[in-house]
XYZ file of C-alpha atoms in Angstrom:
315
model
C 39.277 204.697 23.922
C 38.295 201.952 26.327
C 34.337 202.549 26.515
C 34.645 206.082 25.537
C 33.246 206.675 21.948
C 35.075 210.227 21.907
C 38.459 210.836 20.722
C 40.053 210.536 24.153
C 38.610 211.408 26.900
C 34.543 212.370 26.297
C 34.516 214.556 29.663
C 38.090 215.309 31.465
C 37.739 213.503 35.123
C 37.169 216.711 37.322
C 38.681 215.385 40.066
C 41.568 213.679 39.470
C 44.574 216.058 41.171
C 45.958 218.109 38.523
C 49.882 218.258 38.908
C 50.887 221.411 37.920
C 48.727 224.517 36.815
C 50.306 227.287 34.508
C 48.572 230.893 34.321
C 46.532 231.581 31.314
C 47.338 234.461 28.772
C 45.053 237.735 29.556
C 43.983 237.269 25.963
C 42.354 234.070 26.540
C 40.019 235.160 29.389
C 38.047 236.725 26.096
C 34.932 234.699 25.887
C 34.576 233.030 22.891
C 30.801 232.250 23.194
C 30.046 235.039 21.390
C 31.097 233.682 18.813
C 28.291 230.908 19.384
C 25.713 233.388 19.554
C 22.507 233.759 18.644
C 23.384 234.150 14.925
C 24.369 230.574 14.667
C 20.900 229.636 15.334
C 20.437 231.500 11.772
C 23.492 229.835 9.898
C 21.676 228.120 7.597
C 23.869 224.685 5.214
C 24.801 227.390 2.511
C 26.817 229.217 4.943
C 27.834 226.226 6.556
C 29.252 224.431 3.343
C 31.342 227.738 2.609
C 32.736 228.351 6.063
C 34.066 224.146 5.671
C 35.339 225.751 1.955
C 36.939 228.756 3.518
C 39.189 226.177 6.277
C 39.959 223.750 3.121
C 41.391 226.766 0.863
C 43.620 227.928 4.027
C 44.700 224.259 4.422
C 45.085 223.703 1.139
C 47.570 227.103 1.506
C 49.623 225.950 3.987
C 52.143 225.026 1.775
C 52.428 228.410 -0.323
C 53.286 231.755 0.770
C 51.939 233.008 4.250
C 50.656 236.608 4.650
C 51.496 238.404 7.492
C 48.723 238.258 9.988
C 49.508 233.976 9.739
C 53.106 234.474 10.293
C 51.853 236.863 13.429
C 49.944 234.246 14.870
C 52.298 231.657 14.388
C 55.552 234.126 16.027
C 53.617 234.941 19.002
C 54.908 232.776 22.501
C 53.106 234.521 25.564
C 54.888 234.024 28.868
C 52.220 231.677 29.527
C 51.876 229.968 26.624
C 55.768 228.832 26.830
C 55.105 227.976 29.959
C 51.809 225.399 29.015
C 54.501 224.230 25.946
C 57.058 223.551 28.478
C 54.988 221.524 30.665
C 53.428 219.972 28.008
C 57.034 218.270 27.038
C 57.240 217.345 30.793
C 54.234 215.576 30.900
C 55.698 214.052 26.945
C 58.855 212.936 29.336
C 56.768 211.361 32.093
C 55.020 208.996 29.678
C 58.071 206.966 30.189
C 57.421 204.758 33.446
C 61.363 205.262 34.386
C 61.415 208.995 34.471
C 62.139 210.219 37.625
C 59.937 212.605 38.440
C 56.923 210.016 38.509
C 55.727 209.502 41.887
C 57.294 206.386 43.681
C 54.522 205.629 46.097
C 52.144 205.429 42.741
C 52.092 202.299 40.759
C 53.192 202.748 36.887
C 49.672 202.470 35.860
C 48.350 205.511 38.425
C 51.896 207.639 37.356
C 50.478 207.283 33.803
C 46.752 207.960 34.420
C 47.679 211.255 36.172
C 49.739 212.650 33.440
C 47.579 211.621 30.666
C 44.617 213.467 32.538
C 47.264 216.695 32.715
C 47.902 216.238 28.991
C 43.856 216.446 28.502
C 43.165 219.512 30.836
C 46.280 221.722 28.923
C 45.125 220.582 25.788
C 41.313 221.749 26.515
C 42.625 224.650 28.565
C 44.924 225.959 26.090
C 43.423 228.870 25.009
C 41.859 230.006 28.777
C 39.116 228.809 30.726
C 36.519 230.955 29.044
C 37.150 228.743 25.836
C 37.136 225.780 27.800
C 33.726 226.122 28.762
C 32.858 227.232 25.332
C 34.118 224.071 23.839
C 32.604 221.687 26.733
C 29.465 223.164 25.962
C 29.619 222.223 22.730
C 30.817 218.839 23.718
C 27.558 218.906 26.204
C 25.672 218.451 23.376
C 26.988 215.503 21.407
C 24.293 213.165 23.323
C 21.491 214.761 20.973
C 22.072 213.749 17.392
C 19.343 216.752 16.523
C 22.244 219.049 17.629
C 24.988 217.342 15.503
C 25.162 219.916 12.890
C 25.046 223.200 15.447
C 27.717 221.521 16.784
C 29.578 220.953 13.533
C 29.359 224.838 12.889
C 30.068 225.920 16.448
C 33.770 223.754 16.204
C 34.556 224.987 12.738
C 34.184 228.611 14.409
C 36.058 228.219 16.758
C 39.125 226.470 14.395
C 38.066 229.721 12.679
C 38.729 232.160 15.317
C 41.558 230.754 16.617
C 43.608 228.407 14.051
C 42.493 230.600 10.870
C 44.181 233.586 9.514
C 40.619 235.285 8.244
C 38.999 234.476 4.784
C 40.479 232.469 2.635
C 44.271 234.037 3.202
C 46.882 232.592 5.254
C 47.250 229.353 6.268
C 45.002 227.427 9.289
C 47.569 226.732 12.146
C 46.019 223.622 14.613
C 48.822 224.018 16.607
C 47.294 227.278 18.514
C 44.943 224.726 19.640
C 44.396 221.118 18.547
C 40.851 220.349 20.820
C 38.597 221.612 18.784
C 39.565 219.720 15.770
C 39.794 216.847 17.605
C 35.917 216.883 18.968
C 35.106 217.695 15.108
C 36.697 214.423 14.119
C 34.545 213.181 16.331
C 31.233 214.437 15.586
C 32.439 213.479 12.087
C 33.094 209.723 12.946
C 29.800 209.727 14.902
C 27.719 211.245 11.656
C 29.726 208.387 9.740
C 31.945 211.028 7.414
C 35.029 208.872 8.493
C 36.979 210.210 5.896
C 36.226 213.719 6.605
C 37.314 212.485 10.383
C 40.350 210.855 9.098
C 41.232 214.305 7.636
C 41.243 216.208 10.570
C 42.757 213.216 12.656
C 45.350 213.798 10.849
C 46.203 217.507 10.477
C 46.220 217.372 14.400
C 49.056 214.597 14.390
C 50.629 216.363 11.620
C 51.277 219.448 14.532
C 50.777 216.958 17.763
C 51.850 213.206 16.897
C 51.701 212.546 20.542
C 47.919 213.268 20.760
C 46.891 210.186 22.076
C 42.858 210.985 21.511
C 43.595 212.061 17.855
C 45.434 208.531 17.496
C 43.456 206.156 18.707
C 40.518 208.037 17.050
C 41.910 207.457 12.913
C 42.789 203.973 14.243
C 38.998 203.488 14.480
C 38.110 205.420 11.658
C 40.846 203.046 9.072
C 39.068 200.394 10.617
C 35.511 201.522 9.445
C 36.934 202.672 6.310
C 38.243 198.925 5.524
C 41.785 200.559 5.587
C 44.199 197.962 6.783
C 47.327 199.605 5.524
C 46.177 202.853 7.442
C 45.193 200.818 10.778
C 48.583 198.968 10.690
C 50.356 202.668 10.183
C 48.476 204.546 12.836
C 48.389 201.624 15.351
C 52.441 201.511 15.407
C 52.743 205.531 15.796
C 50.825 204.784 18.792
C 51.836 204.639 22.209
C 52.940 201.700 23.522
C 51.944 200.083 25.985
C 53.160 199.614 30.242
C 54.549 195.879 30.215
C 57.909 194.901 30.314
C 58.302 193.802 26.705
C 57.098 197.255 25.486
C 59.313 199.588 27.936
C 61.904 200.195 25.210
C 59.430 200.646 22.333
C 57.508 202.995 24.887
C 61.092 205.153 25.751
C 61.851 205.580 21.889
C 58.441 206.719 21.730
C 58.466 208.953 24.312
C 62.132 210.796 22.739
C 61.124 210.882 19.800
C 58.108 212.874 20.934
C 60.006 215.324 23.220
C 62.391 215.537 20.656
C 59.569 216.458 18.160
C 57.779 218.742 20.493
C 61.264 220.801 21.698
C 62.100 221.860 18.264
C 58.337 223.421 17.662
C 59.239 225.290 21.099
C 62.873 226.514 19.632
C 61.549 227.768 16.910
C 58.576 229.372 18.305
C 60.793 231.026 20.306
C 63.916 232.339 17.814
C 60.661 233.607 15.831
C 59.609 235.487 18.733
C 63.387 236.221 19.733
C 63.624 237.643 16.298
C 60.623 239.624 15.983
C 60.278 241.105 19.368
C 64.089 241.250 20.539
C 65.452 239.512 23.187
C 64.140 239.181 26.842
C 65.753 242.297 28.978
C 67.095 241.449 32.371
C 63.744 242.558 34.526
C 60.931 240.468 32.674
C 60.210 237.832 29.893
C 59.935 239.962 26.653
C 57.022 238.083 25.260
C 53.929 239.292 23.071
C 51.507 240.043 26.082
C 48.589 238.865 23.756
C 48.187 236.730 21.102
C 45.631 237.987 18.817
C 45.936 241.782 19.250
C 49.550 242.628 19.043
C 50.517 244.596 15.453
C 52.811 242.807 13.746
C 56.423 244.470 14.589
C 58.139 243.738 11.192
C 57.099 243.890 7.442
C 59.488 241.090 7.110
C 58.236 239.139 9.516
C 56.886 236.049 6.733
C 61.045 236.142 5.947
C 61.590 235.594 9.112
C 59.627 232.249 9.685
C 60.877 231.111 6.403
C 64.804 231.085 8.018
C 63.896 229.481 10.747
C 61.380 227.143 9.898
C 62.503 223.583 10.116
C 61.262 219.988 8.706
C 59.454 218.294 11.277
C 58.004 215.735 9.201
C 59.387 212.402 10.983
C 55.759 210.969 11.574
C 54.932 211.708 7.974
């Protein structure tokens, strides 16, 4: 964290060059603040306590049977989501000082600096730039503790709207967008419910072990919880550092990540292979948006259970 109290980065640097930029899906130009409208203001603890009950019973679902509108969320890969995935294991790849595509002229520290900023603006960006702003808005007001439980209900709706599968069906999927989560975990660790933070530190890492916020974040919270074994086990799944006797450490790190991160993408994409068809020769046969699109197949939930793998190494 350095001097940041967030989980990573409190306020993304805005303007440090950004290396690449991918297009964002047309679905995600849908403004999510109105979802934070004025009805929030009337959200009183009752409804907040069962919306928090609503995200525990999916959770507590994810290992059971998923319905169908889960499975649809979870077989949908946009053009430009794939795209965002694949430079997201790019960016994995250039966390290791030796790749070649870091810039020469740049000293290992400013290589790593630049990617690590990428990494935060795809992982706030992920679902558009209208959601962006929602959840910097949000973040905007983390300096007032008065706000501190608005802001608690405006992050669980959007995990809600975007992670959830409706009610208390289906199963909550992080991995549609991690950010959100990760500011919650740390409102949480700033209202002092570290365990509650420790929770959600960990569902992200369960879909995103590379998240470096998310990371250093339980680190923290195992420390204020008195957990030794937990510090000890978070601190070594973390990345290592830029001096010489760490490079190798640092390159395992960085495979095993990639490695991690690639087989999410092949699957991902033999689900969508599989439920849409193949690509035809003219254009990229993708789902053109991600929340909309009927599912094509009653036996879709089949379909994830063939080609769902065990990626379970960080557990």
């Amino acid at each position: 964290w350095g001097g940041n109290r967030f989980f990573g980065y409190s306020k993304l640097p805005r303007y440090t060059p950004v290396l690449y930029a991918t297009p964002d899906d047309d679905e995600t130009e849908k403004d999510s603040s109105e979802s934070q409208s004025s009805d929030d203001d009337a959200m009183t603890d009752a409804d907040l306590d069962q919306q928090k009950l609503t995200l525990e019973n999916m959770l507590k679902s994810s290992n059971g049977e998923s319905d169908e509108a889960s499975t649809k969320k979870k077989s949908i890969l946009t053009t430009a989501r794939k795209q965002k995935l694949d430079r997201e294991i790019e960016l994995l790849k250039r966390l290791d000082p030796g790749h070649p595509g870091n810039n020469r002229d740049y000293s290992d520290l400013q290589n790593q600096e630049l990617v690590i900023s990428e990494l935060w603006s795809l992982w706030y960006g992920e679902r558009g730039p209208m959601n962006e702003r929602t959840l910097r808005a949000i973040e905007e007001s983390l300096g007032d503790p008065d706000l501190w439980t608005q802001a608690e209900k405006q992050y669980l709706a959007l995990i809600d709207e975007h992670c959830g599968a409706g009610g208390n069906e289906g199963r909550i999927d992080l991995s549609n967008w991690v950010e959100p989560a990760n500011r919650l975990a740390t409102l949480l660790f700033l209202m002092g419910r570290f365990g509650e933070s420790k929770k959600w530190c960990e569902r992200i890492l369960s879909v995103k072990p590379w998240h470096i916020g998310a990371l250093s974040g339980i680190v923290m919270v195992c420390m204020k919880m008195g957990d030794k074994e937990g510090v000890l086990k978070y601190s070594l799944m973390g990345l290592p550092n830029l001096s010489l006797q760490m490079r190798n450490a640092r390159s395992t790190w960085v495979q095993e990540n990639v490695q991690f991160a690639q087989t999410n993408l092949l699957r991902l994409e033999e689900l969508n292979r599989k439920a849409y068809g193949e690509p035809d020769d003219c254009s990229v046969n993708y789902a053109e948006n991600d929340s909309s699109n009927e599912s094509p197949s009653a036996d879709i939930a089949q379909i994830e259970d063939e080609t769902d793998e065990d990626n379970s190494a960080w557990q």
